[in-house]
Short mmCIF file of C-alpha atoms in Angstrom, two decimals:
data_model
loop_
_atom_site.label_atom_id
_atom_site.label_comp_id
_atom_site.label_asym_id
_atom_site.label_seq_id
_atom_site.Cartn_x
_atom_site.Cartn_y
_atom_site.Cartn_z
CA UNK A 1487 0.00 0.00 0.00
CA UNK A 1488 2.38 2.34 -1.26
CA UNK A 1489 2.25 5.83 -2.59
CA UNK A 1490 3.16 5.75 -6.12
CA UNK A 1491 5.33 8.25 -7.77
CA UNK A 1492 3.64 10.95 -9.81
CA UNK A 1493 5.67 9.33 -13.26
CA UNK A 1494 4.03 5.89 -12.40
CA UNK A 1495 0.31 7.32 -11.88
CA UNK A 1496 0.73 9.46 -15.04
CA UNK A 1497 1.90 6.61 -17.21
CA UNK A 1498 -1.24 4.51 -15.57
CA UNK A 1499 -3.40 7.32 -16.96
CA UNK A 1500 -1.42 8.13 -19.72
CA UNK A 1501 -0.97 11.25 -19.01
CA UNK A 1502 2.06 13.49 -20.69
CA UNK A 1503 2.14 16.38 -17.75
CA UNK A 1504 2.63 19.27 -20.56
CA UNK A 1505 -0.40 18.66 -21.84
CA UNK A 1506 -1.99 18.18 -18.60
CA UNK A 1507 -0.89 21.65 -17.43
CA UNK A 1508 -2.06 23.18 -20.87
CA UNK A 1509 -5.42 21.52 -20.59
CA UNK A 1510 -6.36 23.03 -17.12
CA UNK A 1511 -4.81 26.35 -18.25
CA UNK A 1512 -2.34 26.78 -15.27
CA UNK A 1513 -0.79 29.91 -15.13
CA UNK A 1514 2.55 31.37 -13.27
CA UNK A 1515 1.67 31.98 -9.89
CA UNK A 1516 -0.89 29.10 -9.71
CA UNK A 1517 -0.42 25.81 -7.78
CA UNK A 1518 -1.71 22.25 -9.22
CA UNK A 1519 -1.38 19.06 -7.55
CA UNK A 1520 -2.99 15.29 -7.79
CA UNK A 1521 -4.60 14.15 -5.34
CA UNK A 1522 -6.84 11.68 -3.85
CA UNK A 1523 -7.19 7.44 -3.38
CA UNK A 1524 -4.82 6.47 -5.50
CA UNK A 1525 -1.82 9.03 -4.02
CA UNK A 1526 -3.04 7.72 -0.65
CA UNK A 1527 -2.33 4.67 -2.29
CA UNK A 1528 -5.88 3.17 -2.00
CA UNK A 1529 -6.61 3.24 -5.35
CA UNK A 1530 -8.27 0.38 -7.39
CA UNK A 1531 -8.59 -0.18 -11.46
CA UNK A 1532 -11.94 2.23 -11.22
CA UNK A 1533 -10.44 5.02 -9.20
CA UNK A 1534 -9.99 8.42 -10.71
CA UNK A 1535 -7.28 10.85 -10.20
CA UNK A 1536 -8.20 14.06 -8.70
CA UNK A 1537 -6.44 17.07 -10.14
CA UNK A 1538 -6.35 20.64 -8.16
CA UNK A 1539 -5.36 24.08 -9.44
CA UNK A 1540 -5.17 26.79 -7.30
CA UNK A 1541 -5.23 30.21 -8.72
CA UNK A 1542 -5.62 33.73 -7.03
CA UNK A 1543 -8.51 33.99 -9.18
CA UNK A 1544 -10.92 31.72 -10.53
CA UNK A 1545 -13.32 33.82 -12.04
CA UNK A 1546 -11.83 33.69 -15.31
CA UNK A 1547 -12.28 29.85 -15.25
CA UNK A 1548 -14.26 28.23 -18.00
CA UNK A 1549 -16.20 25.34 -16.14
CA UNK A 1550 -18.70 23.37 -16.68
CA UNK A 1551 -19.59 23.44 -12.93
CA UNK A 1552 -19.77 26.73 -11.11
CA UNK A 1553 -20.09 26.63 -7.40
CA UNK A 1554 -19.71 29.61 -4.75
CA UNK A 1555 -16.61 28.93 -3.88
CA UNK A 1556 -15.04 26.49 -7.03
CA UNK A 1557 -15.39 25.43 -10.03
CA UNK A 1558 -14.82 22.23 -11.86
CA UNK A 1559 -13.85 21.80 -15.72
CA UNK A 1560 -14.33 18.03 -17.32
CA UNK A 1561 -11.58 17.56 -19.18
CA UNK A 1562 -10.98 14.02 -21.90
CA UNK A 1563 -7.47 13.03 -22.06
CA UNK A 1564 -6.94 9.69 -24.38
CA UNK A 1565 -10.53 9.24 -23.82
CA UNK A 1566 -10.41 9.06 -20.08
CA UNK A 1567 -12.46 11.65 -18.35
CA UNK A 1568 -10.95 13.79 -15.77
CA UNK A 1569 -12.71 16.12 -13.37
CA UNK A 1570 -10.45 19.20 -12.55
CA UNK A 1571 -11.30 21.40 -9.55
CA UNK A 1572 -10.02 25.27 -9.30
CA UNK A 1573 -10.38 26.75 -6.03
CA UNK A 1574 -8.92 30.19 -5.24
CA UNK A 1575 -5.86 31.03 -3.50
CA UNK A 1576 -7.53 32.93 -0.40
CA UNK A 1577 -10.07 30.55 0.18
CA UNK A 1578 -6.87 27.70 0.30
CA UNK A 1579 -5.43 30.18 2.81
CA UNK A 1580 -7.97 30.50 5.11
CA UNK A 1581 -8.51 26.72 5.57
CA UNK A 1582 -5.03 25.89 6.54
CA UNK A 1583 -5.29 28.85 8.82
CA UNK A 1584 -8.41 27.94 10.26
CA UNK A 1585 -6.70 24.82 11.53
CA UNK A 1586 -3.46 26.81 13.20
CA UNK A 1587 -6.39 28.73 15.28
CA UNK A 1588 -8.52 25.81 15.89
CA UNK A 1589 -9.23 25.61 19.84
CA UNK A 1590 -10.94 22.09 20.72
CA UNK A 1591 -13.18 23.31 23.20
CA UNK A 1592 -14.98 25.73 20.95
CA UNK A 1593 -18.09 23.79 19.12
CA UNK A 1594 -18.23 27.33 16.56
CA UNK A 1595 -15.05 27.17 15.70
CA UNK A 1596 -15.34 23.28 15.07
CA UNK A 1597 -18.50 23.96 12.88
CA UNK A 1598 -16.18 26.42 10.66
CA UNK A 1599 -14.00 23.57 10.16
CA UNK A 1600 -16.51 20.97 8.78
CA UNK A 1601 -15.90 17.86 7.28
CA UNK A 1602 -16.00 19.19 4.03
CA UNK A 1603 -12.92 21.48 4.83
CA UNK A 1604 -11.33 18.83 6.63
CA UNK A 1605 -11.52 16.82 3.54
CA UNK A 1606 -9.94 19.09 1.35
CA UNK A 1607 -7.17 19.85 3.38
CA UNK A 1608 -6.85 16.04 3.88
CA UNK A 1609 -6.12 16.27 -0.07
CA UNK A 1610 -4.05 18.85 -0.09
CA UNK A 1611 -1.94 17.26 3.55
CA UNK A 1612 -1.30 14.27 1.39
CA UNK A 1613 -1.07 15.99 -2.98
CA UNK A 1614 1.65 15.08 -5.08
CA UNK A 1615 2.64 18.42 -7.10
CA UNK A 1616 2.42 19.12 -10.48
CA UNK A 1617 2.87 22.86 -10.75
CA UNK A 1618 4.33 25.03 -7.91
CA UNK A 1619 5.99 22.73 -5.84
CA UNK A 1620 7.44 25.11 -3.12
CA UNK A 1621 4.04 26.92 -2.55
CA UNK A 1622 2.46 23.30 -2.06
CA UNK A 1623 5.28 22.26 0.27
CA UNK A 1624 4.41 25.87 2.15
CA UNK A 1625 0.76 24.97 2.22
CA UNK A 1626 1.26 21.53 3.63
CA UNK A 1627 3.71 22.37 6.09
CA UNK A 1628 1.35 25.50 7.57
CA UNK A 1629 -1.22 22.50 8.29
CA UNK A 1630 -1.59 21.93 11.97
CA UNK A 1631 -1.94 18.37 11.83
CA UNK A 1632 -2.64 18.31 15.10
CA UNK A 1633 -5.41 20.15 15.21
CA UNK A 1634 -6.97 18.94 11.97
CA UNK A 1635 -7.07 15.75 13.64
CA UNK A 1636 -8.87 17.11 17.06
CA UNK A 1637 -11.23 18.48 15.22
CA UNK A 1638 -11.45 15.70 12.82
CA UNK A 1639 -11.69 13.24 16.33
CA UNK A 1640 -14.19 15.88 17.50
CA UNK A 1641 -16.40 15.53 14.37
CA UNK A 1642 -16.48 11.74 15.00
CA UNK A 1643 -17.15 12.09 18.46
CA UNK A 1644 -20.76 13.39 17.89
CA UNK A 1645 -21.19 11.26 15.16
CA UNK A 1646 -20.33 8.29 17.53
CA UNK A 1647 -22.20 10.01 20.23
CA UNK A 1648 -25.67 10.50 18.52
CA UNK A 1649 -25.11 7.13 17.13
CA UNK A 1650 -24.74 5.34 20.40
CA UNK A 1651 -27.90 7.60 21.99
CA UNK A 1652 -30.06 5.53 18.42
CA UNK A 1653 -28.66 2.49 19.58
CA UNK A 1654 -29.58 2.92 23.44
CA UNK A 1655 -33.50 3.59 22.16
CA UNK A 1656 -33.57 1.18 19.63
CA UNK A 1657 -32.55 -1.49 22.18
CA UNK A 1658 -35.19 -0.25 24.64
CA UNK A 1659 -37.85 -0.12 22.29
CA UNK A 1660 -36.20 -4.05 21.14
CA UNK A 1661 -35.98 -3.07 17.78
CA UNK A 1662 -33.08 -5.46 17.16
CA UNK A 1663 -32.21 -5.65 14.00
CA UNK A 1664 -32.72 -1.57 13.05
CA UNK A 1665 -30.29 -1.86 16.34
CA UNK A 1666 -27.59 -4.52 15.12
CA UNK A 1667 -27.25 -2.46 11.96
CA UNK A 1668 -27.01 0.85 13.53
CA UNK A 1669 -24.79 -0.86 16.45
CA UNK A 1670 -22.20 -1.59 13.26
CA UNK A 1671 -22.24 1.53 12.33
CA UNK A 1672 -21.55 3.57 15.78
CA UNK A 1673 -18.16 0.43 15.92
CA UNK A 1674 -17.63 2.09 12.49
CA UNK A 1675 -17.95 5.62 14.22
CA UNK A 1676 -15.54 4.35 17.04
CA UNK A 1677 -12.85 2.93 14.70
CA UNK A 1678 -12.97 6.23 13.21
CA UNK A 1679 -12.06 8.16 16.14
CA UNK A 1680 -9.55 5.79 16.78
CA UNK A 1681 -7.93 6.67 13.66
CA UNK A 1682 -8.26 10.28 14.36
CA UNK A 1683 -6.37 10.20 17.54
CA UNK A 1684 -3.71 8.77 15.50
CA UNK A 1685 -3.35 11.39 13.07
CA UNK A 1686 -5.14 9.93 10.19
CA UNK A 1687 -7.00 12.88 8.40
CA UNK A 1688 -8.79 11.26 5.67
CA UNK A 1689 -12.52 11.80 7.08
CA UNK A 1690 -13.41 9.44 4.13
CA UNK A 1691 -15.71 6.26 5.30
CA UNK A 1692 -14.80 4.55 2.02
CA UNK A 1693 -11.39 3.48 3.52
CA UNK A 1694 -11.93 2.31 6.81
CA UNK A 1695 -10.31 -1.50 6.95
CA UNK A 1696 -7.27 -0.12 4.73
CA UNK A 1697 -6.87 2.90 6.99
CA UNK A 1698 -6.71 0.50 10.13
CA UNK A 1699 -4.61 -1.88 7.93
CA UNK A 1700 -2.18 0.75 7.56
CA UNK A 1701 -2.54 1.80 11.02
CA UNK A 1702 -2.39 -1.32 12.92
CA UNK A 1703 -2.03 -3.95 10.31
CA UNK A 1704 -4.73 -6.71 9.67
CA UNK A 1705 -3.47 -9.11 12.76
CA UNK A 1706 -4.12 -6.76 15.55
CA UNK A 1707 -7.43 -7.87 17.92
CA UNK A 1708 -9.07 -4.17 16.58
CA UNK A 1709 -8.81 -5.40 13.29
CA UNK A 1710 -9.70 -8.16 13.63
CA UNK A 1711 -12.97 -7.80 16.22
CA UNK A 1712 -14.36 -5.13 13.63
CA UNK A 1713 -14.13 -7.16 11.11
CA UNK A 1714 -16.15 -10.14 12.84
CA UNK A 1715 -18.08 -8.02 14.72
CA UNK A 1716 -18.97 -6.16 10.96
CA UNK A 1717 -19.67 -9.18 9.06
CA UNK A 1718 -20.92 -11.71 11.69
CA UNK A 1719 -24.53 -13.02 10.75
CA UNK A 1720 -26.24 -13.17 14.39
CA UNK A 1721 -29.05 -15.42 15.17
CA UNK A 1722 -32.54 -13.80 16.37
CA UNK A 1723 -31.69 -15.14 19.64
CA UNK A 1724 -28.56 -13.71 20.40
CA UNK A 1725 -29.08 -10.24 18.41
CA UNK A 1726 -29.54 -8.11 22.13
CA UNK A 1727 -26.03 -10.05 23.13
CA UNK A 1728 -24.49 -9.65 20.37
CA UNK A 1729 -25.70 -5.36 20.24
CA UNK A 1730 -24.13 -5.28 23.65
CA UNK A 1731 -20.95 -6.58 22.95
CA UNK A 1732 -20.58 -4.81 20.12
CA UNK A 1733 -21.44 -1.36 21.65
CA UNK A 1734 -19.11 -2.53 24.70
CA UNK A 1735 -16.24 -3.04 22.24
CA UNK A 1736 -16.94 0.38 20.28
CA UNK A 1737 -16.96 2.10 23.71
CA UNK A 1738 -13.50 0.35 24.71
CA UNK A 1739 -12.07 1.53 21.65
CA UNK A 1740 -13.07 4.98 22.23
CA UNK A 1741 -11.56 4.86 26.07
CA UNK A 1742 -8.32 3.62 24.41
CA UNK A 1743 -7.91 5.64 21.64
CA UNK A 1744 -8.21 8.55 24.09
CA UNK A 1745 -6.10 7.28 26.49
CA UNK A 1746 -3.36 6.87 23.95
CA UNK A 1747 -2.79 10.30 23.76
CA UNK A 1748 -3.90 11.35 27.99
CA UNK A 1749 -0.72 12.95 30.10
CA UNK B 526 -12.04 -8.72 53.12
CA UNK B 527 -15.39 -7.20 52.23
CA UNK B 528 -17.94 -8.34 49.69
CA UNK B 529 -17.58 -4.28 48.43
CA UNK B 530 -14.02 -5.37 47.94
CA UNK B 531 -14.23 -7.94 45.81
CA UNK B 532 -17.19 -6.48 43.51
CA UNK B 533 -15.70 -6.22 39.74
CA UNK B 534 -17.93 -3.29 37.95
CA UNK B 535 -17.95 -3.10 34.03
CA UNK B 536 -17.98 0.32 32.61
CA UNK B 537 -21.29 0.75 30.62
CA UNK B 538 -21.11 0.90 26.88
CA UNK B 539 -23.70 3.75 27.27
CA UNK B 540 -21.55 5.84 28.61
CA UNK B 541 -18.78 7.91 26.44
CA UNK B 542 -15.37 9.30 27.95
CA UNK B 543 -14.08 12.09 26.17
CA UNK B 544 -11.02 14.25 26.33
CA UNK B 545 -11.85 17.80 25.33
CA UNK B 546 -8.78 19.75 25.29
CA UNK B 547 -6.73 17.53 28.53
CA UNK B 548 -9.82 17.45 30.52
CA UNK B 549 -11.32 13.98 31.50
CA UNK B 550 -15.27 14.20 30.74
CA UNK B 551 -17.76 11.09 30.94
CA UNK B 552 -21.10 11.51 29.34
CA UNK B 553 -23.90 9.82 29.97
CA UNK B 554 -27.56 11.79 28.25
CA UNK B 555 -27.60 14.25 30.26
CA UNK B 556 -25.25 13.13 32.85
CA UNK B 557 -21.48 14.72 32.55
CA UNK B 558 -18.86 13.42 35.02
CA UNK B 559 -15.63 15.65 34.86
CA UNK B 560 -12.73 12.91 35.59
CA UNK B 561 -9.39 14.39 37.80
CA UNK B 562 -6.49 12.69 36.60
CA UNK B 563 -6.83 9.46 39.14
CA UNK B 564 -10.82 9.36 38.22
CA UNK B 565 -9.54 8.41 34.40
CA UNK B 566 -7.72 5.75 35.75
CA UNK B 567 -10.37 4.49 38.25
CA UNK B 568 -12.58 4.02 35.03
CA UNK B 569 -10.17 2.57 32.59
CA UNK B 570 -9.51 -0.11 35.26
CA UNK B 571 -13.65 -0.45 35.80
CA UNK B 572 -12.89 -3.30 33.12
CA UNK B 573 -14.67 -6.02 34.74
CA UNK B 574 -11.46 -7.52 35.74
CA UNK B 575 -10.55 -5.13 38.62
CA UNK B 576 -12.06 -5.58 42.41
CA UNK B 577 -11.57 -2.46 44.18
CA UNK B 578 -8.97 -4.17 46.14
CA UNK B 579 -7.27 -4.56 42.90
CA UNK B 580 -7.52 -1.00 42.08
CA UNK B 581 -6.31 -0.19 45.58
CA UNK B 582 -3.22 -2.12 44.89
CA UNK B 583 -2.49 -1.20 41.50
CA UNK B 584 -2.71 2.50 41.94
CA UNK B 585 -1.21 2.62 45.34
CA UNK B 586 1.96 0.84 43.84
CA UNK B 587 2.12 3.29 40.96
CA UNK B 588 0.78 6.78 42.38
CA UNK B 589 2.76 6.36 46.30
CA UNK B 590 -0.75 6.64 47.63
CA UNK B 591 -1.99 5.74 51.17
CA UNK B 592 -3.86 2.51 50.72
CA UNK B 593 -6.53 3.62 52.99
CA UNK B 594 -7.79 7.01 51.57
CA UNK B 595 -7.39 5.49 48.20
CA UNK B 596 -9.25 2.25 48.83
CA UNK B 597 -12.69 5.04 50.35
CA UNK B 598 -11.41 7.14 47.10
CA UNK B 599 -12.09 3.97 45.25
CA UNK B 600 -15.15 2.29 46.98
CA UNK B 601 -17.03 6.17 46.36
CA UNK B 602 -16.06 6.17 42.74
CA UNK B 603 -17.97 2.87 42.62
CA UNK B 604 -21.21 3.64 44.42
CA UNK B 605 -21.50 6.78 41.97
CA UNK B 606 -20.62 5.25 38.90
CA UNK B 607 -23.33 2.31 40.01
CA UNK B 608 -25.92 4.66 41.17
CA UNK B 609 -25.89 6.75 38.36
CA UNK B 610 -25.99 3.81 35.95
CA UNK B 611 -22.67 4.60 34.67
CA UNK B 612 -21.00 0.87 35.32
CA UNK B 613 -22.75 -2.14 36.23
CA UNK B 614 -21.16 -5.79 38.18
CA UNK B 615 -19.38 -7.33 35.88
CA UNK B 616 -20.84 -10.76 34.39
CA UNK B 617 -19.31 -13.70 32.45
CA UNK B 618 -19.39 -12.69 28.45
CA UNK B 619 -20.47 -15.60 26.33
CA UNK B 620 -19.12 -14.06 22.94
CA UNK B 621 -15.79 -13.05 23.89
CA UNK B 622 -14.23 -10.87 21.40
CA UNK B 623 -10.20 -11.45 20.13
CA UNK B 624 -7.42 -10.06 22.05
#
């Protein structure tokens, strides 16, 4: 589960990066980069390669999706499709800033740094540069990594929270399987805070058994009991001891995670 | 020794600890339980395998504490955490998990 090089995944697309940079109309002064699953080094036979420019500008941008705040341009290369996004240079800035000032106790300050920020600069923590090296290096070294990840830990917190509240009703109103489903999915909220606490800022559920591969390797008991406890079928009869155990585990994992990290 | 001695509580999966910013919180609804630093280690060791004798020892060993104030220290942290549903005695698990 390597990172390939940028050579490798451009002969895999084959891509020739001149005409790459001429086909999303980068400009001196503007920053491009690859990102995404297959740079994390997740990427499968179907995965696409997403391509960034940052400009100090992007009104200018021909696109054939405008948003508020970016824009994305389809562009065919060898007849592969590529989606290319263009966000603008201030906007870039006051993400990565947003995580130097983050303070964990503050709930509006963690709301200004949603998951959707947290996923871009989880893109740009981890791009491969294409154009404008230095200013990328600049960008991803101004990331506090640190704080991404508390906030990122705090956003799966109250995911896991609210979660575990569902499963607490659904178990007294003995709606079992609504519960064993839901019970899954609060482990899945707990593995994710796990992997917060250590640093891993891809907020992406997609990932979740190669993230803790990576993180703790497929032997470990926490691999292994989410995976049984995830694909386990469960007889009717032992669905409320099964929930239990489950929820027991996910709160465990929670404690430890935490711990890891306490004094 | 006394029956309150021996009594192993399991922490309940209800309940959520969470650090916010170096402070110890459990949350429980609408119950919060702010956690000093030996209160975080009372409940990591509220594993169903530690009596509070147990506790007694294994903190007094490790923090230089007086046995005696830590073992009423202890025995309180129990009766709360049991009478505000936050751990319950610990019972024999039929689907033990890995590890």
């Amino acid at each position: 589960m390597e990172t390939p090089d940028v050579q490798t995944i451009f002969n895999n697309f084959k891509i020739d990066k001149r005409e790459l940079l001429n086909m999303v109309s980068v400009e001196e002064g503007d920053l491009a980069y690859i990102s995404g699953s297959i740079v994390e080094g997740f990427g499968n036979p179907y995965s696409d390669l997403d391509i960034f420019v940052i400009k100090k500008t992007i009104e200018n941008v021909e696109a054939q999706f405008i948003k508020d705040d970016f824009r994305i341009r389809i562009i065919v290369i060898n007849n592969t499709r590529f989606d290319v996004e263009y966000h603008p240079m201030d906007k870039v800035l006051r993400y990565v800033s947003l995580t130097q000032q983050f303070n964990p106790t503050s709930h509006e300050e963690m709301d200004r740094l949603n998951l959707d920020i947290i996923d871009f600069l989880h893109r740009l923590r981890i791009a491969i540069p294409i154009y404008g090296e230095q200013q990328l290096k600049s960008l991803q070294s101004a990331i506090s990594l640190e704080n991404l990840c508390a906030c990122l830990k705090n956003w799966q917190m109250r995911t896991y929270n609210s979660n575990l509240m569902d499963c607490k009703g659904m178990l007294d109103i003995n709606d079992l399987d609504t519960c064993v489903s839901w019970a899954r999915q609060t482990l899945c909220n707990a593995v994710d805070v796990c992997l917060a606490v250590n640093l891993d800022t891809n907020p992406s559920e997609k990932w979740r058994f190669r993230k803790l591969e990576r993180l703790l390797g497929k032997n470990s008991s926490i691999y292994q009991n989410y995976q049984t406890y995830l694909l386990k079928q469960v007889p009717e009869y032992q669905k409320k001891e099964y929930i239990e155990e489950i929820l027991t585990f996910a709160s465990d994992l929670v404690l430890n995670s935490q711990l890891q990290t306490w004094r | 020794m006394k029956t309150a001695d021996i009594m192993r509580l399991k922490r309940n999966f209800e309940v959520t600890f969470q650090l916010i910013d170096g402070q110890a919180y459990l949350l429980k609804q609408n119950i919060v339980f702010k956690l000093n630093d030996i209160g975080v280690e009372y409940w990591r060791l509220l594993d169903g395998k530690h009596s509070v004798s147990d506790i007694v020892q294994e903190l007094t060993e490790r923090y230089l504490l007086p046995a005696e104030k830590l073992q009423s220290d202890v025995q309180s942290f129990f009766n709360s955490m049991l009478e505000h549903g936050m751990a319950s005695p610990a019972e024999k698990r039929s689907m033990q998990p890995v590890g």
